[in-house]
């Protein structure tokens, strides 16, 4: 499975100490130099900048040959979607609406931070309620109350319908 990540899912998962869910769920994750630059920006929380200074082995940085979509989305999102297209990725991790819409328009499946948390919790990697609480109270992550409640319902439904091992 080829998975490419934009800035925001990486940043939020680092901030709520759930970043180790990514390699457990997807193995290797790709990102771009542009995303790493955004994660290294002076305005980024220090814990994120520190994480970038010692990247894990499961995160591979690749440059897309060409960055498209710069007329509608920022460079990090554009580079991640461009790389996902070039590598025929199975999934791109992205939160922002314009980036999500762009990726879907070109046929790339998208999962945001909430989706990663749902999958990680279903796999028993994290406590869903604790992660959501941290995400919504300790970070700048914004989602409407309806979206958060929808994520809770999806998690509960998927957890209940999961085959017992």
Coordinates of N, CA and C in Angstrom, one line a residue:
X1 N 0.8 -1.2 0.0 CA 0.0 0.0 0.0 C 0.9 1.2 0.0
X2 N 0.6 2.2 -0.9 CA 1.3 3.4 -1.0 C 0.5 4.5 -0.3
X3 N 1.0 5.2 0.7 CA 0.3 6.2 1.4 C 1.2 7.5 1.4
X4 N 0.6 8.6 1.1 CA 1.3 9.9 1.1 C 0.6 10.8 2.1
X5 N 1.4 11.5 2.9 CA 0.8 12.4 3.9 C 1.1 13.9 3.6
X6 N 0.1 14.7 3.8 CA 0.3 16.1 3.9 C 0.7 16.5 5.3
X7 N 0.9 17.7 5.6 CA 1.3 18.3 6.8 C 0.4 18.0 8.0
X8 N -0.9 18.4 7.9 CA -1.7 18.4 9.0 C -1.9 17.1 9.7
X9 N -2.2 16.0 9.0 CA -2.3 14.7 9.8 C -1.0 14.4 10.5
X10 N 0.1 14.6 9.9 CA 1.4 14.3 10.7 C 1.5 15.2 11.9
X11 N 1.2 16.5 11.7 CA 1.3 17.4 12.8 C 0.4 17.1 14.0
X12 N -0.9 16.9 13.7 CA -1.9 16.6 14.7 C -1.6 15.2 15.4
X13 N -1.2 14.2 14.6 CA -0.9 12.9 15.3 C 0.4 13.0 16.2
X14 N 1.3 13.9 15.8 CA 2.5 14.1 16.7 C 2.0 14.8 18.0
X15 N 1.2 15.8 17.8 CA 0.8 16.6 19.0 C 0.0 15.8 20.0
X16 N -0.8 14.8 19.5 CA -1.6 14.0 20.4 C -1.0 12.7 20.7
X17 N 0.3 12.5 20.3 CA 1.1 11.3 20.6 C 0.5 10.0 20.0
X18 N -0.1 10.2 18.8 CA -0.6 9.0 18.1 C 0.1 8.8 16.8
X19 N 1.2 9.4 16.6 CA 2.0 9.3 15.3 C 2.4 7.8 15.0
X20 N 2.6 7.0 16.1 CA 3.1 5.7 15.8 C 2.0 4.8 15.3
X21 N 0.7 5.3 15.2 CA -0.3 4.6 14.5 C -0.1 4.5 13.0
X22 N 0.6 5.5 12.4 CA 0.8 5.5 11.0 C 1.5 4.3 10.5
X23 N 2.7 4.0 11.0 CA 3.4 2.8 10.5 C 2.7 1.5 10.9
X24 N 2.0 1.5 12.0 CA 1.2 0.3 12.4 C 0.1 0.0 11.4
X25 N -0.5 1.1 10.9 CA -1.6 1.0 9.9 C -1.2 0.8 8.5
X26 N -0.1 1.5 8.1 CA 0.2 1.6 6.7 C 1.6 1.2 6.3
X27 N 2.4 0.8 7.3 CA 3.8 0.5 7.0 C 4.6 1.8 6.7
X28 N 5.2 1.9 5.5 CA 5.9 3.1 5.1 C 4.9 4.2 4.7
X29 N 5.2 5.4 5.0 CA 4.4 6.6 4.6 C 5.4 7.5 3.9
X30 N 4.9 8.1 2.7 CA 5.7 9.0 2.0 C 5.2 10.4 2.3
X31 N 6.1 11.4 2.2 CA 5.7 12.8 2.2 C 6.7 13.5 1.3
X32 N 6.6 14.8 1.3 CA 7.4 15.6 0.4 C 8.3 16.6 1.1
X33 N 9.4 17.1 0.5 CA 10.2 18.1 1.1 C 9.4 19.3 1.5
X34 N 8.4 19.7 0.7 CA 7.5 20.8 1.0 C 6.7 20.6 2.3
X35 N 6.3 19.4 2.5 CA 5.5 19.1 3.8 C 6.5 19.2 5.0
X36 N 7.7 18.6 4.8 CA 8.7 18.7 5.9 C 9.1 20.1 6.2
X37 N 9.1 21.0 5.1 CA 9.4 22.4 5.4 C 8.3 23.0 6.2
X38 N 7.1 22.7 5.9 CA 5.9 23.3 6.6 C 6.0 22.8 8.1
X39 N 6.3 21.5 8.3 CA 6.4 21.0 9.7 C 7.6 21.6 10.4
X40 N 8.6 22.2 9.7 CA 9.8 22.8 10.3 C 9.6 24.3 10.6
X41 N 8.6 24.8 10.1 CA 8.4 26.3 10.2 C 8.4 26.8 11.6
X42 N 8.9 28.0 11.8 CA 9.0 28.6 13.2 C 7.7 28.6 13.9
X43 N 6.6 28.8 13.2 CA 5.3 28.8 13.9 C 4.7 27.5 14.3
X44 N 5.4 26.4 13.8 CA 4.9 25.1 14.1 C 5.3 24.8 15.6
X45 N 4.5 24.0 16.3 CA 4.8 23.7 17.7 C 6.2 23.0 17.8
X46 N 6.9 23.3 18.9 CA 8.3 22.9 19.1 C 8.3 21.3 19.1
X47 N 7.4 20.7 19.6 CA 7.4 19.2 19.6 C 7.4 18.6 18.2
X48 N 6.7 19.3 17.3 CA 6.6 18.9 15.9 C 8.0 19.1 15.3
X49 N 8.5 20.3 15.5 CA 9.8 20.7 14.9 C 10.9 19.7 15.4
X50 N 10.8 19.3 16.7 CA 11.8 18.4 17.2 C 11.6 17.0 16.6
X51 N 10.4 16.6 16.3 CA 10.2 15.3 15.7 C 10.8 15.3 14.3
X52 N 10.6 16.4 13.6 CA 11.2 16.5 12.2 C 12.7 16.4 12.2
X53 N 13.3 16.8 13.3 CA 14.8 16.8 13.3 C 15.3 15.3 13.4
X54 N 14.5 14.4 13.8 CA 14.9 13.0 13.9 C 13.7 12.1 13.3
X55 N 13.6 12.2 12.0 CA 12.5 11.5 11.3 C 12.6 10.0 11.5
X56 N 11.5 9.3 11.7 CA 11.5 7.9 11.8 C 11.8 7.2 10.5
X57 N 12.2 6.0 10.5 CA 12.6 5.2 9.3 C 11.4 5.0 8.4
X58 N 10.2 4.9 9.0 CA 9.0 4.6 8.2 C 8.5 5.8 7.4
X59 N 9.0 7.0 7.6 CA 8.6 8.1 6.8 C 9.7 8.4 5.8
X60 N 9.3 8.3 4.5 CA 10.2 8.5 3.4 C 9.9 9.8 2.7
X61 N 10.9 10.6 2.4 CA 10.7 11.9 1.8 C 11.0 11.7 0.3
X62 N 10.0 12.1 -0.6 CA 10.2 12.0 -2.0 C 9.7 13.3 -2.6
X63 N 10.4 13.8 -3.6 CA 10.0 15.0 -4.4 C 9.2 14.6 -5.6
X64 N 8.0 15.2 -5.8 CA 7.3 14.9 -7.0 C 8.1 15.5 -8.2
X65 N 7.9 14.9 -9.3 CA 8.6 15.5 -10.5 C 8.0 16.9 -10.8
X66 N 6.7 17.0 -10.7 CA 6.1 18.3 -11.0 C 5.0 18.5 -9.9
X67 N 4.9 19.8 -9.4 CA 3.9 20.1 -8.4 C 2.7 20.8 -9.2
X68 N 1.6 20.1 -9.2 CA 0.4 20.7 -9.8 C -0.5 21.3 -8.7
X69 N -1.6 21.9 -9.2 CA -2.7 22.4 -8.3 C -2.3 23.6 -7.5
X70 N -1.2 24.3 -7.7 CA -0.8 25.4 -6.9 C -1.8 26.6 -7.1
X71 N -2.6 26.6 -8.1 CA -3.5 27.7 -8.3 C -4.7 27.6 -7.3
X72 N -4.9 26.4 -6.7 CA -6.1 26.3 -5.8 C -5.8 25.8 -4.4
X73 N -4.6 25.3 -4.1 CA -4.2 24.8 -2.8 C -2.8 25.1 -2.5
X74 N -2.4 25.0 -1.2 CA -1.1 25.4 -0.8 C 0.0 24.4 -1.2
X75 N 1.2 24.8 -1.1 CA 2.3 24.0 -1.7 C 2.5 22.6 -1.1
X76 N 2.2 22.5 0.2 CA 2.3 21.2 0.9 C 1.3 20.2 0.4
X77 N 0.0 20.7 0.3 CA -1.0 19.9 -0.2 C -0.8 19.5 -1.6
X78 N -0.4 20.5 -2.4 CA -0.2 20.3 -3.8 C 0.9 19.3 -4.1
X79 N 2.0 19.4 -3.3 CA 3.1 18.5 -3.5 C 2.7 17.1 -3.1
X80 N 1.9 16.9 -2.0 CA 1.5 15.6 -1.5 C 0.6 15.0 -2.6
X81 N -0.4 15.7 -3.1 CA -1.3 15.2 -4.1 C -0.5 14.8 -5.4
X82 N 0.4 15.7 -5.8 CA 1.2 15.4 -7.0 C 2.0 14.2 -6.8
X83 N 2.6 14.0 -5.7 CA 3.4 12.8 -5.4 C 2.5 11.6 -5.4
X84 N 1.3 11.7 -4.8 CA 0.4 10.6 -4.7 C -0.1 10.2 -6.2
X85 N -0.3 11.2 -7.0 CA -0.6 10.9 -8.4 C 0.5 10.1 -9.1
X86 N 1.7 10.7 -9.0 CA 2.9 10.1 -9.7 C 3.2 8.7 -9.2
X87 N 3.0 8.4 -7.9 CA 3.3 7.1 -7.4 C 2.1 6.2 -7.4
X88 N 1.0 6.6 -7.9 CA -0.3 5.8 -8.0 C -0.6 5.4 -6.5
X89 N -0.6 6.3 -5.6 CA -0.8 6.0 -4.2 C -2.2 5.5 -4.0
X90 N -2.4 4.6 -3.0 CA -3.7 4.1 -2.6 C -4.4 5.1 -1.8
X91 N -3.7 6.0 -1.1 CA -4.3 6.9 -0.1 C -3.5 8.1 0.1
X92 N -4.1 9.2 0.3 CA -3.4 10.5 0.7 C -4.1 10.9 2.0
X93 N -3.2 11.2 3.0 CA -3.7 11.8 4.2 C -3.7 13.3 4.2
X94 N -4.9 13.8 4.3 CA -5.0 15.3 4.2 C -6.3 15.7 4.9
X95 N -6.3 16.9 5.5 CA -7.4 17.4 6.2 C -8.2 18.5 5.5
X96 N -7.5 19.4 4.9 CA -8.1 20.6 4.4 C -9.1 20.3 3.3
X97 N -10.2 21.0 3.3 CA -11.3 20.8 2.3 C -10.8 20.9 0.9
X98 N -10.2 22.0 0.6 CA -9.8 22.2 -0.8 C -8.8 21.1 -1.3
X99 N -7.9 20.7 -0.4 CA -7.0 19.6 -0.8 C -7.7 18.3 -0.9
X100 N -8.6 18.0 0.0 CA -9.4 16.8 -0.1 C -10.2 16.8 -1.4
X101 N -10.9 17.9 -1.7 CA -11.6 17.9 -3.0 C -10.7 17.7 -4.2
X102 N -9.6 18.3 -4.2 CA -8.6 18.2 -5.3 C -8.2 16.8 -5.5
X103 N -7.8 16.1 -4.4 CA -7.4 14.7 -4.5 C -8.5 13.8 -5.0
X104 N -9.6 14.0 -4.5 CA -10.8 13.2 -4.9 C -11.1 13.4 -6.4
X105 N -11.0 14.7 -6.8 CA -11.3 15.0 -8.2 C -10.3 14.3 -9.2
X106 N -9.1 14.0 -8.7 CA -8.1 13.3 -9.6 C -8.1 11.8 -9.3
X107 N -9.0 11.3 -8.5 CA -9.2 9.9 -8.3 C -8.4 9.3 -7.2
X108 N -7.9 10.1 -6.2 CA -7.1 9.6 -5.1 C -8.0 9.5 -3.9
X109 N -8.0 8.3 -3.2 CA -8.7 8.2 -2.0 C -8.1 9.0 -0.9
X110 N -8.9 9.6 0.0 CA -8.4 10.5 1.0 C -8.9 10.0 2.4
X111 N -8.0 10.2 3.3 CA -8.4 10.0 4.7 C -7.8 11.1 5.5
X112 N -8.5 11.7 6.4 CA -8.0 12.8 7.2 C -7.6 12.3 8.6
X113 N -7.2 13.2 9.5 CA -6.8 12.8 10.8 C -7.9 12.0 11.5
X114 N -9.1 12.4 11.5 CA -10.2 11.7 12.1 C -10.3 10.3 11.6
X115 N -10.1 10.1 10.3 CA -10.2 8.8 9.7 C -9.0 7.9 10.2
X116 N -7.9 8.5 10.3 CA -6.7 7.7 10.8 C -7.0 7.3 12.3
X117 N -7.5 8.2 13.1 CA -7.8 7.9 14.5 C -8.9 6.8 14.6
X118 N -9.9 6.8 13.7 CA -10.9 5.7 13.7 C -10.2 4.4 13.4
X119 N -9.4 4.3 12.4 CA -8.7 3.1 12.0 C -7.8 2.6 13.1
X120 N -7.1 3.5 13.7 CA -6.1 3.2 14.7 C -6.9 2.6 16.0
X121 N -8.0 3.2 16.3 CA -8.7 2.8 17.4 C -9.4 1.4 17.2
X122 N -9.9 1.2 16.0 CA -10.5 -0.1 15.6 C -9.4 -1.2 15.7
X123 N -8.2 -0.9 15.3 CA -7.1 -1.8 15.4 C -6.5 -2.0 16.8
X124 N -7.1 -1.2 17.8 CA -6.6 -1.3 19.2 C -5.3 -0.6 19.5
X125 N -4.9 0.3 18.6 CA -3.6 1.0 18.7 C -3.7 2.2 19.6
X126 N -4.9 2.8 19.7 CA -5.1 4.0 20.5 C -6.5 3.9 21.2
X127 N -6.7 4.8 22.2 CA -8.0 5.0 22.8 C -8.7 6.1 22.0
X128 N -9.8 5.8 21.3 CA -10.4 6.8 20.5 C -10.9 8.0 21.2
X129 N -11.6 7.9 22.3 CA -12.1 9.0 23.0 C -11.0 9.9 23.6
X130 N -10.0 9.3 24.1 CA -8.9 10.1 24.6 C -8.2 10.9 23.4
X131 N -8.0 10.2 22.3 CA -7.4 10.9 21.1 C -8.2 12.0 20.6
X132 N -9.5 11.8 20.5 CA -10.4 12.9 20.1 C -10.4 14.1 21.1
X133 N -10.4 13.7 22.3 CA -10.4 14.8 23.4 C -9.1 15.6 23.2
X134 N -8.0 15.0 23.1 CA -6.7 15.7 22.9 C -6.7 16.5 21.6
X135 N -7.2 15.9 20.6 CA -7.2 16.6 19.3 C -8.0 17.9 19.3
X136 N -9.2 17.8 20.0 CA -10.1 19.0 20.0 C -9.8 20.0 21.1
X137 N -9.0 19.6 22.1 CA -8.7 20.5 23.2 C -7.3 21.0 23.2
X138 N -6.3 20.2 22.7 CA -4.9 20.6 22.8 C -4.2 21.0 21.5
X139 N -5.0 21.0 20.4 CA -4.4 21.4 19.1 C -5.3 22.4 18.5
X140 N -4.9 22.9 17.3 CA -5.7 23.9 16.6 C -6.6 23.2 15.6
X141 N -6.7 21.9 15.7 CA -7.6 21.1 14.8 C -9.0 21.6 15.0
X142 N -9.7 21.9 13.8 CA -11.1 22.3 13.9 C -11.9 21.4 13.1
X143 N -13.0 21.0 13.7 CA -14.0 20.2 13.1 C -15.3 20.6 13.8
X144 N -16.4 20.6 13.0 CA -17.7 21.0 13.6 C -18.1 19.9 14.6
X145 N -18.9 20.2 15.5 CA -19.5 19.3 16.5 C -20.1 18.1 15.7
X146 N -20.8 18.4 14.6 CA -21.5 17.3 13.9 C -20.4 16.4 13.3
X147 N -19.3 16.9 12.8 CA -18.3 16.0 12.2 C -17.7 15.1 13.3
X148 N -17.4 15.7 14.5 CA -16.8 14.9 15.6 C -17.8 13.8 16.0
X149 N -19.1 14.2 16.1 CA -20.1 13.2 16.5 C -20.2 12.1 15.4
X150 N -20.1 12.5 14.2 CA -20.2 11.5 13.1 C -19.0 10.6 13.2
X151 N -17.8 11.1 13.5 CA -16.6 10.2 13.6 C -16.8 9.3 14.8
X152 N -17.4 9.7 15.9 CA -17.7 8.8 17.0 C -18.7 7.7 16.6
X153 N -19.7 8.1 15.9 CA -20.7 7.1 15.4 C -20.0 6.1 14.5
X154 N -19.2 6.6 13.5 CA -18.6 5.7 12.6 C -17.7 4.7 13.4
X155 N -16.9 5.2 14.3 CA -16.0 4.4 15.1 C -16.8 3.3 15.9
X156 N -17.9 3.7 16.5 CA -18.7 2.7 17.3 C -19.3 1.7 16.3
X157 N -19.9 2.1 15.2 CA -20.5 1.1 14.3 C -19.4 0.2 13.7
X158 N -18.3 0.7 13.3 CA -17.2 -0.2 12.8 C -16.7 -1.1 13.8
X159 N -16.5 -0.6 15.0 CA -16.0 -1.4 16.1 C -17.0 -2.6 16.4
X160 N -18.3 -2.3 16.4 CA -19.3 -3.3 16.7 C -19.4 -4.3 15.6
X161 N -19.2 -3.9 14.3 CA -19.3 -4.8 13.2 C -18.1 -5.5 12.8
X162 N -17.0 -5.2 13.6 CA -15.7 -5.9 13.3 C -15.8 -7.3 13.7
X163 N -15.3 -8.2 12.8 CA -15.3 -9.6 13.1 C -14.4 -9.9 14.3
X164 N -14.9 -10.7 15.2 CA -14.1 -11.1 16.4 C -13.0 -12.1 16.0
X165 N -11.8 -11.9 16.5 CA -10.7 -12.8 16.1 C -10.5 -13.9 17.1

